[in-house]
PDB file of C-alpha atoms and ligand atoms in Angstrom:
ATOM      1  CA  MET A   1       8.912   7.506 -19.177  1.00 62.00           C
ATOM      2  CA  SER A   2      10.009   6.008 -15.903  1.00 79.00           C
ATOM      3  CA  LEU A   3      10.211   2.262 -16.400  1.00 85.00           C
ATOM      4  CA  HIS A   4      12.701   0.205 -14.436  1.00 84.00           C
ATOM      5  CA  THR A   5      14.942  -2.325 -16.153  1.00 88.00           C
ATOM      6  CA  ARG A   6      14.584  -5.413 -14.000  1.00 91.00           C
ATOM      7  CA  THR A   7      13.659  -8.772 -15.470  1.00 93.00           C
ATOM      8  CA  LYS A   8      12.794 -10.611 -12.257  1.00 97.00           C
ATOM      9  CA  ARG A   9      10.706  -9.788  -9.223  1.00 98.00           C
ATOM     10  CA  LEU A  10      12.477  -7.429  -6.802  1.00 98.00           C
ATOM     11  CA  THR A  11      13.309  -9.213  -3.551  1.00 98.00           C
ATOM     12  CA  VAL A  12      13.130  -7.744  -0.058  1.00 98.00           C
ATOM     13  CA  PRO A  13      16.973  -7.613   0.344  1.00 98.00           C
ATOM     14  CA  GLN A  14      17.215  -5.827  -3.032  1.00 98.00           C
ATOM     15  CA  LEU A  15      14.605  -3.330  -1.878  1.00 98.00           C
ATOM     16  CA  VAL A  16      16.597  -2.692   1.313  1.00 98.00           C
ATOM     17  CA  ALA A  17      19.770  -2.221  -0.746  1.00 98.00           C
ATOM     18  CA  MET A  18      18.117   0.626  -2.647  1.00 98.00           C
ATOM     19  CA  LYS A  19      18.472   2.876   0.413  1.00 98.00           C
ATOM     20  CA  GLY A  20      20.883   5.681  -0.365  1.00 98.00           C
ATOM     21  CA  GLN A  21      21.184   4.512  -3.990  1.00 98.00           C
ATOM     22  CA  GLN A  22      17.843   5.396  -5.536  1.00 97.00           C
ATOM     23  CA  LYS A  23      14.422   6.528  -4.388  1.00 98.00           C
ATOM     24  CA  ILE A  24      11.873   3.741  -3.943  1.00 98.00           C
ATOM     25  CA  VAL A  25       8.540   4.004  -5.781  1.00 98.00           C
ATOM     26  CA  SER A  26       5.373   2.310  -4.619  1.00 98.00           C
ATOM     27  CA  LEU A  27       1.649   2.374  -5.274  1.00 98.00           C
ATOM     28  CA  THR A  28      -1.245   0.391  -3.902  1.00 98.00           C
ATOM     29  CA  ALA A  29      -3.181  -2.176  -5.946  1.00 98.00           C
ATOM     30  CA  TYR A  30      -5.684  -4.905  -5.288  1.00 98.00           C
ATOM     31  CA  THR A  31      -6.919  -5.837  -8.733  1.00 98.00           C
ATOM     32  CA  SER A  32      -5.239  -7.666 -11.579  1.00 98.00           C
ATOM     33  CA  TRP A  33      -5.236  -4.908 -14.203  1.00 97.00           C
ATOM     34  CA  MET A  34      -4.130  -2.121 -11.930  1.00 98.00           C
ATOM     35  CA  ALA A  35      -1.255  -4.329 -10.748  1.00 98.00           C
ATOM     36  CA  ARG A  36      -0.234  -5.281 -14.307  1.00 98.00           C
ATOM     37  CA  LEU A  37      -0.172  -1.676 -15.422  1.00 98.00           C
ATOM     38  CA  MET A  38       2.075  -0.515 -12.610  1.00 98.00           C
ATOM     39  CA  ASP A  39       4.329  -3.614 -12.477  1.00 98.00           C
ATOM     40  CA  PRO A  40       6.987  -2.271 -14.919  1.00 97.00           C
ATOM     41  CA  VAL A  41       7.061   1.093 -13.160  1.00 98.00           C
ATOM     42  CA  VAL A  42       7.006   0.648  -9.388  1.00 98.00           C
ATOM     43  CA  ASP A  43       9.475  -1.098  -7.081  1.00 98.00           C
ATOM     44  CA  PHE A  44       6.882  -2.571  -4.759  1.00 98.00           C
ATOM     45  CA  ILE A  45       3.122  -2.872  -4.765  1.00 98.00           C
ATOM     46  CA  LEU A  46       1.323  -2.525  -1.471  1.00 98.00           C
ATOM     47  CA  VAL A  47      -1.942  -4.419  -1.226  1.00 98.00           C
ATOM     48  CA  GLY A  48      -3.116  -1.861   1.300  1.00 98.00           C
ATOM     49  CA  ASP A  49      -6.072  -2.173   3.601  1.00 98.00           C
ATOM     50  CA  SER A  50      -7.087   1.233   2.164  1.00 96.00           C
ATOM     51  CA  THR A  51      -8.719  -1.108  -0.378  1.00 96.00           C
ATOM     52  CA  ASN A  52     -11.454  -1.549   2.178  1.00 96.00           C
ATOM     53  CA  MET A  53     -12.424   2.091   1.642  1.00 94.00           C
ATOM     54  CA  VAL A  54     -11.477   2.874  -1.981  1.00 94.00           C
ATOM     55  CA  GLY A  55     -12.349  -0.569  -3.356  1.00 94.00           C
ATOM     56  CA  LEU A  56     -15.094  -1.912  -1.143  1.00 95.00           C
ATOM     57  CA  GLY A  57     -16.702   1.389  -0.191  1.00 94.00           C
ATOM     58  CA  ARG A  58     -16.523   0.867   3.562  1.00 95.00           C
ATOM     59  CA  SER A  59     -16.069   3.757   5.970  1.00 92.00           C
ATOM     60  CA  SER A  60     -12.740   2.745   7.572  1.00 94.00           C
ATOM     61  CA  THR A  61     -10.065   0.081   7.259  1.00 96.00           C
ATOM     62  CA  LEU A  62     -11.194  -1.700  10.410  1.00 97.00           C
ATOM     63  CA  ASP A  63     -13.554  -4.284   8.935  1.00 97.00           C
ATOM     64  CA  MET A  64     -11.308  -5.755   6.262  1.00 98.00           C
ATOM     65  CA  SER A  65     -11.039  -9.519   6.699  1.00 98.00           C
ATOM     66  CA  LEU A  66      -8.013 -11.782   6.419  1.00 98.00           C
ATOM     67  CA  GLU A  67      -9.778 -13.697   3.658  1.00 98.00           C
ATOM     68  CA  GLU A  68     -10.251 -10.475   1.639  1.00 98.00           C
ATOM     69  CA  THR A  69      -6.570  -9.617   2.090  1.00 98.00           C
ATOM     70  CA  ILE A  70      -5.688 -13.053   0.734  1.00 98.00           C
ATOM     71  CA  VAL A  71      -7.998 -12.749  -2.292  1.00 98.00           C
ATOM     72  CA  PHE A  72      -6.665  -9.302  -3.280  1.00 98.00           C
ATOM     73  CA  THR A  73      -3.022 -10.187  -2.640  1.00 98.00           C
ATOM     74  CA  ARG A  74      -3.302 -13.339  -4.758  1.00 98.00           C
ATOM     75  CA  ALA A  75      -4.754 -11.294  -7.605  1.00 98.00           C
ATOM     76  CA  VAL A  76      -1.809  -8.878  -7.439  1.00 98.00           C
ATOM     77  CA  VAL A  77       0.902 -11.541  -7.118  1.00 98.00           C
ATOM     78  CA  SER A  78      -0.454 -13.629  -9.969  1.00 98.00           C
ATOM     79  CA  SER A  79      -0.741 -10.581 -12.251  1.00 98.00           C
ATOM     80  CA  THR A  80       2.801  -9.300 -11.743  1.00 98.00           C
ATOM     81  CA  GLN A  81       6.363 -10.455 -12.368  1.00 98.00           C
ATOM     82  CA  LEU A  82       8.623  -7.584 -11.404  1.00 98.00           C
ATOM     83  CA  ALA A  83       7.450  -5.664  -8.374  1.00 98.00           C
ATOM     84  CA  CYS A  84       7.926  -6.853  -4.819  1.00 98.00           C
ATOM     85  CA  VAL A  85       4.426  -7.421  -3.362  1.00 99.00           C
ATOM     86  CA  ILE A  86       3.646  -6.513   0.244  1.00 99.00           C
ATOM     87  CA  ALA A  87       0.393  -7.461   1.948  1.00 98.00           C
ATOM     88  CA  ASP A  88      -1.076  -5.125   4.547  1.00 98.00           C
ATOM     89  CA  MET A  89      -2.242  -7.210   7.507  1.00 98.00           C
ATOM     90  CA  PRO A  90      -5.812  -6.281   8.454  1.00 98.00           C
ATOM     91  CA  PHE A  91      -6.973  -4.977  11.831  1.00 98.00           C
ATOM     92  CA  GLY A  92      -7.298  -7.725  14.423  1.00 98.00           C
ATOM     93  CA  SER A  93      -5.184 -10.238  12.519  1.00 98.00           C
ATOM     94  CA  TYR A  94      -1.910  -9.615  14.408  1.00 98.00           C
ATOM     95  CA  GLN A  95      -2.533  -7.383  17.435  1.00 98.00           C
ATOM     96  CA  GLU A  96      -3.445 -10.141  19.909  1.00 98.00           C
ATOM     97  CA  SER A  97      -0.072 -11.857  20.231  1.00 98.00           C
ATOM     98  CA  PRO A  98       3.085 -12.700  18.285  1.00 98.00           C
ATOM     99  CA  GLN A  99       1.693 -16.231  17.861  1.00 98.00           C
ATOM    100  CA  GLN A 100      -1.565 -14.983  16.338  1.00 98.00           C
ATOM    101  CA  ALA A 101       0.453 -12.653  14.088  1.00 98.00           C
ATOM    102  CA  TYR A 102       2.677 -15.521  12.943  1.00 98.00           C
ATOM    103  CA  ARG A 103      -0.279 -17.802  12.194  1.00 98.00           C
ATOM    104  CA  ASN A 104      -2.038 -15.174  10.080  1.00 98.00           C
ATOM    105  CA  CYS A 105       1.029 -13.699   8.360  1.00 98.00           C
ATOM    106  CA  ALA A 106       2.260 -17.190   7.464  1.00 98.00           C
ATOM    107  CA  GLN A 107      -1.148 -17.970   6.012  1.00 98.00           C
ATOM    108  CA  VAL A 108      -1.120 -14.794   3.913  1.00 98.00           C
ATOM    109  CA  MET A 109       2.389 -15.488   2.635  1.00 98.00           C
ATOM    110  CA  ALA A 110       1.756 -19.172   1.912  1.00 98.00           C
ATOM    111  CA  ARG A 111      -1.585 -18.674   0.188  1.00 98.00           C
ATOM    112  CA  THR A 112      -0.670 -15.599  -1.882  1.00 98.00           C
ATOM    113  CA  GLY A 113       3.041 -15.887  -2.665  1.00 98.00           C
ATOM    114  CA  CYS A 114       3.612 -12.284  -1.544  1.00 98.00           C
ATOM    115  CA  ASP A 115       7.094 -11.184  -0.505  1.00 98.00           C
ATOM    116  CA  ALA A 116       6.423  -9.507   2.836  1.00 99.00           C
ATOM    117  CA  VAL A 117       3.781  -8.109   5.153  1.00 99.00           C
ATOM    118  CA  LYS A 118       3.134  -4.679   6.624  1.00 98.00           C
ATOM    119  CA  LEU A 119       1.923  -4.140  10.192  1.00 98.00           C
ATOM    120  CA  GLU A 120       0.699  -0.899  11.753  1.00 98.00           C
ATOM    121  CA  GLY A 121       1.859  -0.233  15.295  1.00 98.00           C
ATOM    122  CA  GLY A 122       4.302   1.566  17.541  1.00 97.00           C
ATOM    123  CA  ALA A 123       7.137   0.220  19.667  1.00 98.00           C
ATOM    124  CA  VAL A 124       4.758  -2.052  21.565  1.00 98.00           C
ATOM    125  CA  PHE A 125       4.650  -4.244  18.418  1.00 98.00           C
ATOM    126  CA  ALA A 126       8.420  -4.579  18.152  1.00 98.00           C
ATOM    127  CA  GLU A 127       8.207  -7.911  19.988  1.00 98.00           C
ATOM    128  CA  THR A 128       5.793  -9.168  17.328  1.00 98.00           C
ATOM    129  CA  VAL A 129       8.011  -7.897  14.520  1.00 98.00           C
ATOM    130  CA  GLU A 130      11.001  -9.724  15.990  1.00 98.00           C
ATOM    131  CA  PHE A 131       8.988 -12.923  16.429  1.00 98.00           C
ATOM    132  CA  LEU A 132       7.924 -12.822  12.771  1.00 98.00           C
ATOM    133  CA  VAL A 133      11.282 -11.872  11.290  1.00 98.00           C
ATOM    134  CA  LYS A 134      13.076 -14.635  13.216  1.00 98.00           C
ATOM    135  CA  ARG A 135      10.595 -17.094  11.728  1.00 98.00           C
ATOM    136  CA  GLY A 136      11.020 -16.036   8.106  1.00 98.00           C
ATOM    137  CA  ILE A 137       8.437 -13.312   7.618  1.00 98.00           C
ATOM    138  CA  PRO A 138       9.817  -9.976   6.376  1.00 98.00           C
ATOM    139  CA  VAL A 139       7.994  -7.076   8.014  1.00 99.00           C
ATOM    140  CA  MET A 140       7.511  -3.458   7.002  1.00 99.00           C
ATOM    141  CA  ALA A 141       6.560  -1.505  10.145  1.00 98.00           C
ATOM    142  CA  HIS A 142       3.993   1.279   9.672  1.00 98.00           C
ATOM    143  CA  VAL A 143       4.309   4.123  12.228  1.00 98.00           C
ATOM    144  CA  GLY A 144       3.037   7.676  12.538  1.00 97.00           C
ATOM    145  CA  LEU A 145      -0.569   8.105  11.482  1.00 96.00           C
ATOM    146  CA  MET A 146      -1.991   4.600  11.720  1.00 96.00           C
ATOM    147  CA  PRO A 147      -5.538   4.334  10.329  1.00 95.00           C
ATOM    148  CA  GLN A 148      -6.172   1.052  12.206  1.00 97.00           C
ATOM    149  CA  TYR A 149      -5.833   3.004  15.474  1.00 95.00           C
ATOM    150  CA  VAL A 150      -8.154   5.838  14.427  1.00 93.00           C
ATOM    151  CA  ASN A 151     -10.324   5.285  17.496  1.00 94.00           C
ATOM    152  CA  THR A 152      -7.492   5.477  20.009  1.00 92.00           C
ATOM    153  CA  MET A 153      -5.740   8.312  18.151  1.00 89.00           C
ATOM    154  CA  GLY A 154      -8.981  10.314  17.973  1.00 88.00           C
ATOM    155  CA  GLY A 155      -8.992  10.776  14.204  1.00 87.00           C
ATOM    156  CA  PHE A 156      -6.570  10.914  11.288  1.00 88.00           C
ATOM    157  CA  LYS A 157      -3.976  13.322  12.661  1.00 88.00           C
ATOM    158  CA  ALA A 158      -0.460  14.071  11.463  1.00 88.00           C
ATOM    159  CA  GLN A 159       2.137  12.815  13.952  1.00 86.00           C
ATOM    160  CA  GLY A 160       5.382  14.167  15.385  1.00 87.00           C
ATOM    161  CA  MET A 161       4.168  17.752  15.356  1.00 89.00           C
ATOM    162  CA  ASN A 162       5.679  18.609  18.768  1.00 92.00           C
ATOM    163  CA  GLU A 163       8.825  17.543  20.589  1.00 93.00           C
ATOM    164  CA  ALA A 164       7.151  14.817  22.660  1.00 93.00           C
ATOM    165  CA  GLY A 165       5.382  13.381  19.616  1.00 94.00           C
ATOM    166  CA  ALA A 166       8.606  13.469  17.627  1.00 96.00           C
ATOM    167  CA  MET A 167      10.483  11.627  20.383  1.00 96.00           C
ATOM    168  CA  ASN A 168       7.779   8.936  20.571  1.00 96.00           C
ATOM    169  CA  LEU A 169       7.920   8.440  16.841  1.00 97.00           C
ATOM    170  CA  GLU A 170      11.681   8.148  16.822  1.00 98.00           C
ATOM    171  CA  ALA A 171      11.445   5.595  19.643  1.00 98.00           C
ATOM    172  CA  ASP A 172       8.899   3.588  17.603  1.00 98.00           C
ATOM    173  CA  ALA A 173      11.201   3.652  14.597  1.00 98.00           C
ATOM    174  CA  ARG A 174      14.252   2.589  16.603  1.00 98.00           C
ATOM    175  CA  ALA A 175      12.343  -0.269  18.266  1.00 98.00           C
ATOM    176  CA  HIS A 176      11.226  -1.651  14.888  1.00 98.00           C
ATOM    177  CA  ILE A 177      14.687  -1.320  13.370  1.00 98.00           C
ATOM    178  CA  GLU A 178      16.148  -3.209  16.313  1.00 98.00           C
ATOM    179  CA  ALA A 179      13.429  -5.854  15.977  1.00 98.00           C
ATOM    180  CA  GLY A 180      14.465  -6.488  12.369  1.00 98.00           C
ATOM    181  CA  ALA A 181      11.869  -4.647  10.270  1.00 99.00           C
ATOM    182  CA  PHE A 182      13.201  -4.372   6.702  1.00 99.00           C
ATOM    183  CA  SER A 183      11.538  -1.000   6.137  1.00 99.00           C
ATOM    184  CA  LEU A 184       9.583   1.703   7.960  1.00 98.00           C
ATOM    185  CA  LEU A 185       6.454   3.211   6.482  1.00 98.00           C
ATOM    186  CA  LEU A 186       5.971   6.752   7.798  1.00 98.00           C
ATOM    187  CA  GLU A 187       2.437   8.078   7.352  1.00 97.00           C
ATOM    188  CA  GLY A 188       1.416  11.662   8.152  1.00 96.00           C
ATOM    189  CA  VAL A 189       4.735  12.541   9.753  1.00 96.00           C
ATOM    190  CA  ALA A 190       6.262  16.035  10.098  1.00 95.00           C
ATOM    191  CA  GLU A 191       9.199  16.632   7.771  1.00 96.00           C
ATOM    192  CA  GLY A 192      11.822  17.196  10.488  1.00 96.00           C
ATOM    193  CA  VAL A 193      11.049  13.864  12.172  1.00 97.00           C
ATOM    194  CA  ALA A 194      10.831  12.008   8.859  1.00 97.00           C
ATOM    195  CA  ARG A 195      14.264  13.408   7.985  1.00 98.00           C
ATOM    196  CA  ARG A 196      15.807  12.437  11.330  1.00 97.00           C
ATOM    197  CA  ILE A 197      14.380   8.893  11.158  1.00 98.00           C
ATOM    198  CA  SER A 198      15.499   8.506   7.534  1.00 98.00           C
ATOM    199  CA  ASP A 199      18.987   9.671   8.541  1.00 98.00           C
ATOM    200  CA  PHE A 200      19.482   7.223  11.397  1.00 98.00           C
ATOM    201  CA  SER A 201      17.597   4.299   9.858  1.00 98.00           C
ATOM    202  CA  PRO A 202      19.711   1.661   8.095  1.00 98.00           C
ATOM    203  CA  VAL A 203      16.541   0.410   6.359  1.00 98.00           C
ATOM    204  CA  PRO A 204      14.493   2.425   3.854  1.00 98.00           C
ATOM    205  CA  THR A 205      11.762   4.773   5.020  1.00 98.00           C
ATOM    206  CA  ILE A 206       8.711   4.969   2.761  1.00 98.00           C
ATOM    207  CA  GLY A 207       6.634   8.095   3.156  1.00 98.00           C
ATOM    208  CA  ILE A 208       3.000   8.891   2.608  1.00 98.00           C
ATOM    209  CA  GLY A 209       2.352  12.474   3.598  1.00 97.00           C
ATOM    210  CA  ALA A 210       5.765  12.449   5.256  1.00 97.00           C
ATOM    211  CA  SER A 211       7.838  14.745   2.988  1.00 96.00           C
ATOM    212  CA  PRO A 212      10.522  14.039   0.366  1.00 97.00           C
ATOM    213  CA  ALA A 213      12.995  13.366   3.186  1.00 98.00           C
ATOM    214  CA  CYS A 214      11.937   9.693   3.054  1.00 98.00           C
ATOM    215  CA  ASP A 215      13.825   7.079   1.026  1.00 98.00           C
ATOM    216  CA  GLY A 216      10.745   6.364  -1.059  1.00 98.00           C
ATOM    217  CA  GLN A 217       7.096   7.277  -1.513  1.00 98.00           C
ATOM    218  CA  VAL A 218       3.825   5.384  -1.684  1.00 98.00           C
ATOM    219  CA  LEU A 219       0.393   6.663  -2.686  1.00 98.00           C
ATOM    220  CA  VAL A 220      -3.046   5.132  -2.669  1.00 97.00           C
ATOM    221  CA  THR A 221      -3.453   4.722  -6.434  1.00 98.00           C
ATOM    222  CA  GLU A 222      -7.110   5.707  -6.525  1.00 97.00           C
ATOM    223  CA  ASP A 223      -6.254   9.017  -4.849  1.00 96.00           C
ATOM    224  CA  MET A 224      -3.755  10.031  -7.507  1.00 96.00           C
ATOM    225  CA  LEU A 225      -6.029   8.891 -10.356  1.00 97.00           C
ATOM    226  CA  GLY A 226      -9.071  10.913  -9.366  1.00 95.00           C
ATOM    227  CA  LEU A 227     -10.907   7.858  -8.039  1.00 95.00           C
ATOM    228  CA  GLY A 228     -10.456   8.627  -4.359  1.00 90.00           C
ATOM    229  CA  GLY A 229     -13.869  10.117  -3.663  1.00 85.00           C
ATOM    230  CA  ASP A 230     -14.401  12.851  -1.101  1.00 79.00           C
ATOM    231  CA  HIS A 231     -11.663  11.995   1.369  1.00 78.00           C
ATOM    232  CA  VAL A 232      -8.431  12.451  -0.544  1.00 86.00           C
ATOM    233  CA  PRO A 233      -5.679  13.656   1.841  1.00 89.00           C
ATOM    234  CA  ARG A 234      -4.297  17.148   1.191  1.00 88.00           C
ATOM    235  CA  PHE A 235      -0.763  15.945   0.396  1.00 91.00           C
ATOM    236  CA  VAL A 236      -1.931  13.790  -2.547  1.00 95.00           C
ATOM    237  CA  LYS A 237      -1.123  15.022  -6.021  1.00 94.00           C
ATOM    238  CA  GLN A 238      -3.751  13.969  -8.550  1.00 95.00           C
ATOM    239  CA  TYR A 239      -1.906  13.094 -11.759  1.00 96.00           C
ATOM    240  CA  THR A 240      -4.958  12.462 -13.911  1.00 96.00           C
ATOM    241  CA  ASP A 241      -8.729  12.311 -13.634  1.00 96.00           C
ATOM    242  CA  VAL A 242      -9.700   8.784 -14.576  1.00 97.00           C
ATOM    243  CA  GLY A 243     -12.962   9.284 -12.696  1.00 96.00           C
ATOM    244  CA  ALA A 244     -14.041  11.958 -15.174  1.00 96.00           C
ATOM    245  CA  GLN A 245     -13.013   9.749 -18.128  1.00 97.00           C
ATOM    246  CA  ILE A 246     -15.026   6.794 -16.807  1.00 97.00           C
ATOM    247  CA  ARG A 247     -18.077   8.991 -16.301  1.00 97.00           C
ATOM    248  CA  GLU A 248     -17.698  10.366 -19.859  1.00 98.00           C
ATOM    249  CA  ALA A 249     -17.428   6.856 -21.350  1.00 98.00           C
ATOM    250  CA  CYS A 250     -20.495   5.704 -19.383  1.00 98.00           C
ATOM    251  CA  GLU A 251     -22.467   8.668 -20.655  1.00 98.00           C
ATOM    252  CA  ALA A 252     -21.370   8.104 -24.280  1.00 97.00           C
ATOM    253  CA  PHE A 253     -22.498   4.470 -24.032  1.00 96.00           C
ATOM    254  CA  ALA A 254     -25.808   5.427 -22.411  1.00 97.00           C
ATOM    255  CA  ASP A 255     -26.444   8.047 -25.117  1.00 97.00           C
ATOM    256  CA  GLU A 256     -25.922   5.485 -27.891  1.00 95.00           C
ATOM    257  CA  VAL A 257     -28.077   2.823 -26.231  1.00 96.00           C
ATOM    258  CA  ARG A 258     -30.896   5.310 -25.633  1.00 97.00           C
ATOM    259  CA  ALA A 259     -30.653   6.632 -29.187  1.00 96.00           C
ATOM    260  CA  GLY A 260     -30.938   3.046 -30.532  1.00 95.00           C
ATOM    261  CA  THR A 261     -27.567   3.279 -32.300  1.00 93.00           C
ATOM    262  CA  PHE A 262     -25.664   0.740 -30.192  1.00 92.00           C
ATOM    263  CA  PRO A 263     -24.373  -1.780 -31.196  1.00 87.00           C
ATOM    264  CA  GLU A 264     -22.989  -0.248 -34.335  1.00 79.00           C
ATOM    265  CA  LEU A 265     -22.000  -3.458 -36.133  1.00 77.00           C
ATOM    266  CA  ARG A 266     -20.289  -1.841 -39.123  1.00 73.00           C
ATOM    267  CA  HIS A 267     -17.090  -1.412 -37.095  1.00 71.00           C
ATOM    268  CA  CYS A 268     -16.745  -4.906 -35.702  1.00 75.00           C
ATOM    269  CA  TYR A 269     -17.615  -6.739 -38.950  1.00 76.00           C
ATOM    270  CA  GLY A 270     -15.585  -4.394 -41.178  1.00 72.00           C
ATOM    271  CA  ILE A 271     -18.592  -3.384 -43.287  1.00 65.00           C
ATOM    272  CA  ASN A 272     -18.487   0.099 -44.769  1.00 59.00           C
TER     273      ASN A 272
HETATM  274  O1  KIV B 301      -3.527   0.725   3.278  1.00 78.20           O
HETATM  275  C1  KIV B 301      -2.783   1.480   2.662  1.00 78.20           C
HETATM  276  O2  KIV B 301      -2.966   1.767   1.479  1.00 78.20           O
HETATM  277  C2  KIV B 301      -1.659   2.033   3.380  1.00 78.20           C
HETATM  278  C3  KIV B 301      -1.065   3.272   2.813  1.00 78.20           C
HETATM  279  C4  KIV B 301      -1.824   4.432   3.351  1.00 78.20           C
HETATM  280  C5  KIV B 301       0.350   3.350   3.079  1.00 78.20           C
HETATM  281  O3  KIV B 301      -1.289   1.568   4.406  1.00 78.20           O
END
């Protein structure tokens, strides 16, 4: 059993204060029931744009719309009371300019009630992060493997694997810290770099495929439940196989319908 004891929603400053005190736990969600089930367990819920692939069946995260982000984030916020909720800003909604980023992030925060946003991008986005933070929008900066830049990165490749890559990543992290990001999400990052960044960063690092050196961990929920399909990353641990259970239940129902034995009314009306 690993339930937390809080009675109110975790705030961004409280999340930051967890660094060095306790490991931070996060999962993704975009539907009401998934969010409710994890609310008493996790510290923050990420309404990730991975939803575009695991939830909407699209082939990348690139064609998720701002409106979809708002719909899913509202569902998660209104179904939870304890976890901090962070909305992942979709591709094209913040890259153009700090002003565009502010307009869209403010809209997401105002229309969903979420606590913060996450943006993918290296040091070049530090200016945008600073612009947002100074105007009241808490930002988690996502560096390392950034799925929104799959076309410029040439695929989903782990980052920081050589000295030059490691130095670039550290520079990205430092730029975002200086800009005021409240947390760094490190995806697909070599352990040595993740450890160095976590050591110098005053704000929590959250890893996904970035080793236990990070201050916390996030997973795409579908991946760890056996609902991730064919493209589950190698670092994911599958804790259960809900996919197999759903298939079994579907088959049991189909068998009963085809045999003419469903509905079996004795159970619901209490007749023996
Ligand atoms: O969209 C997402 O779920 C994410 C995680 C991979 C961290 O950004």
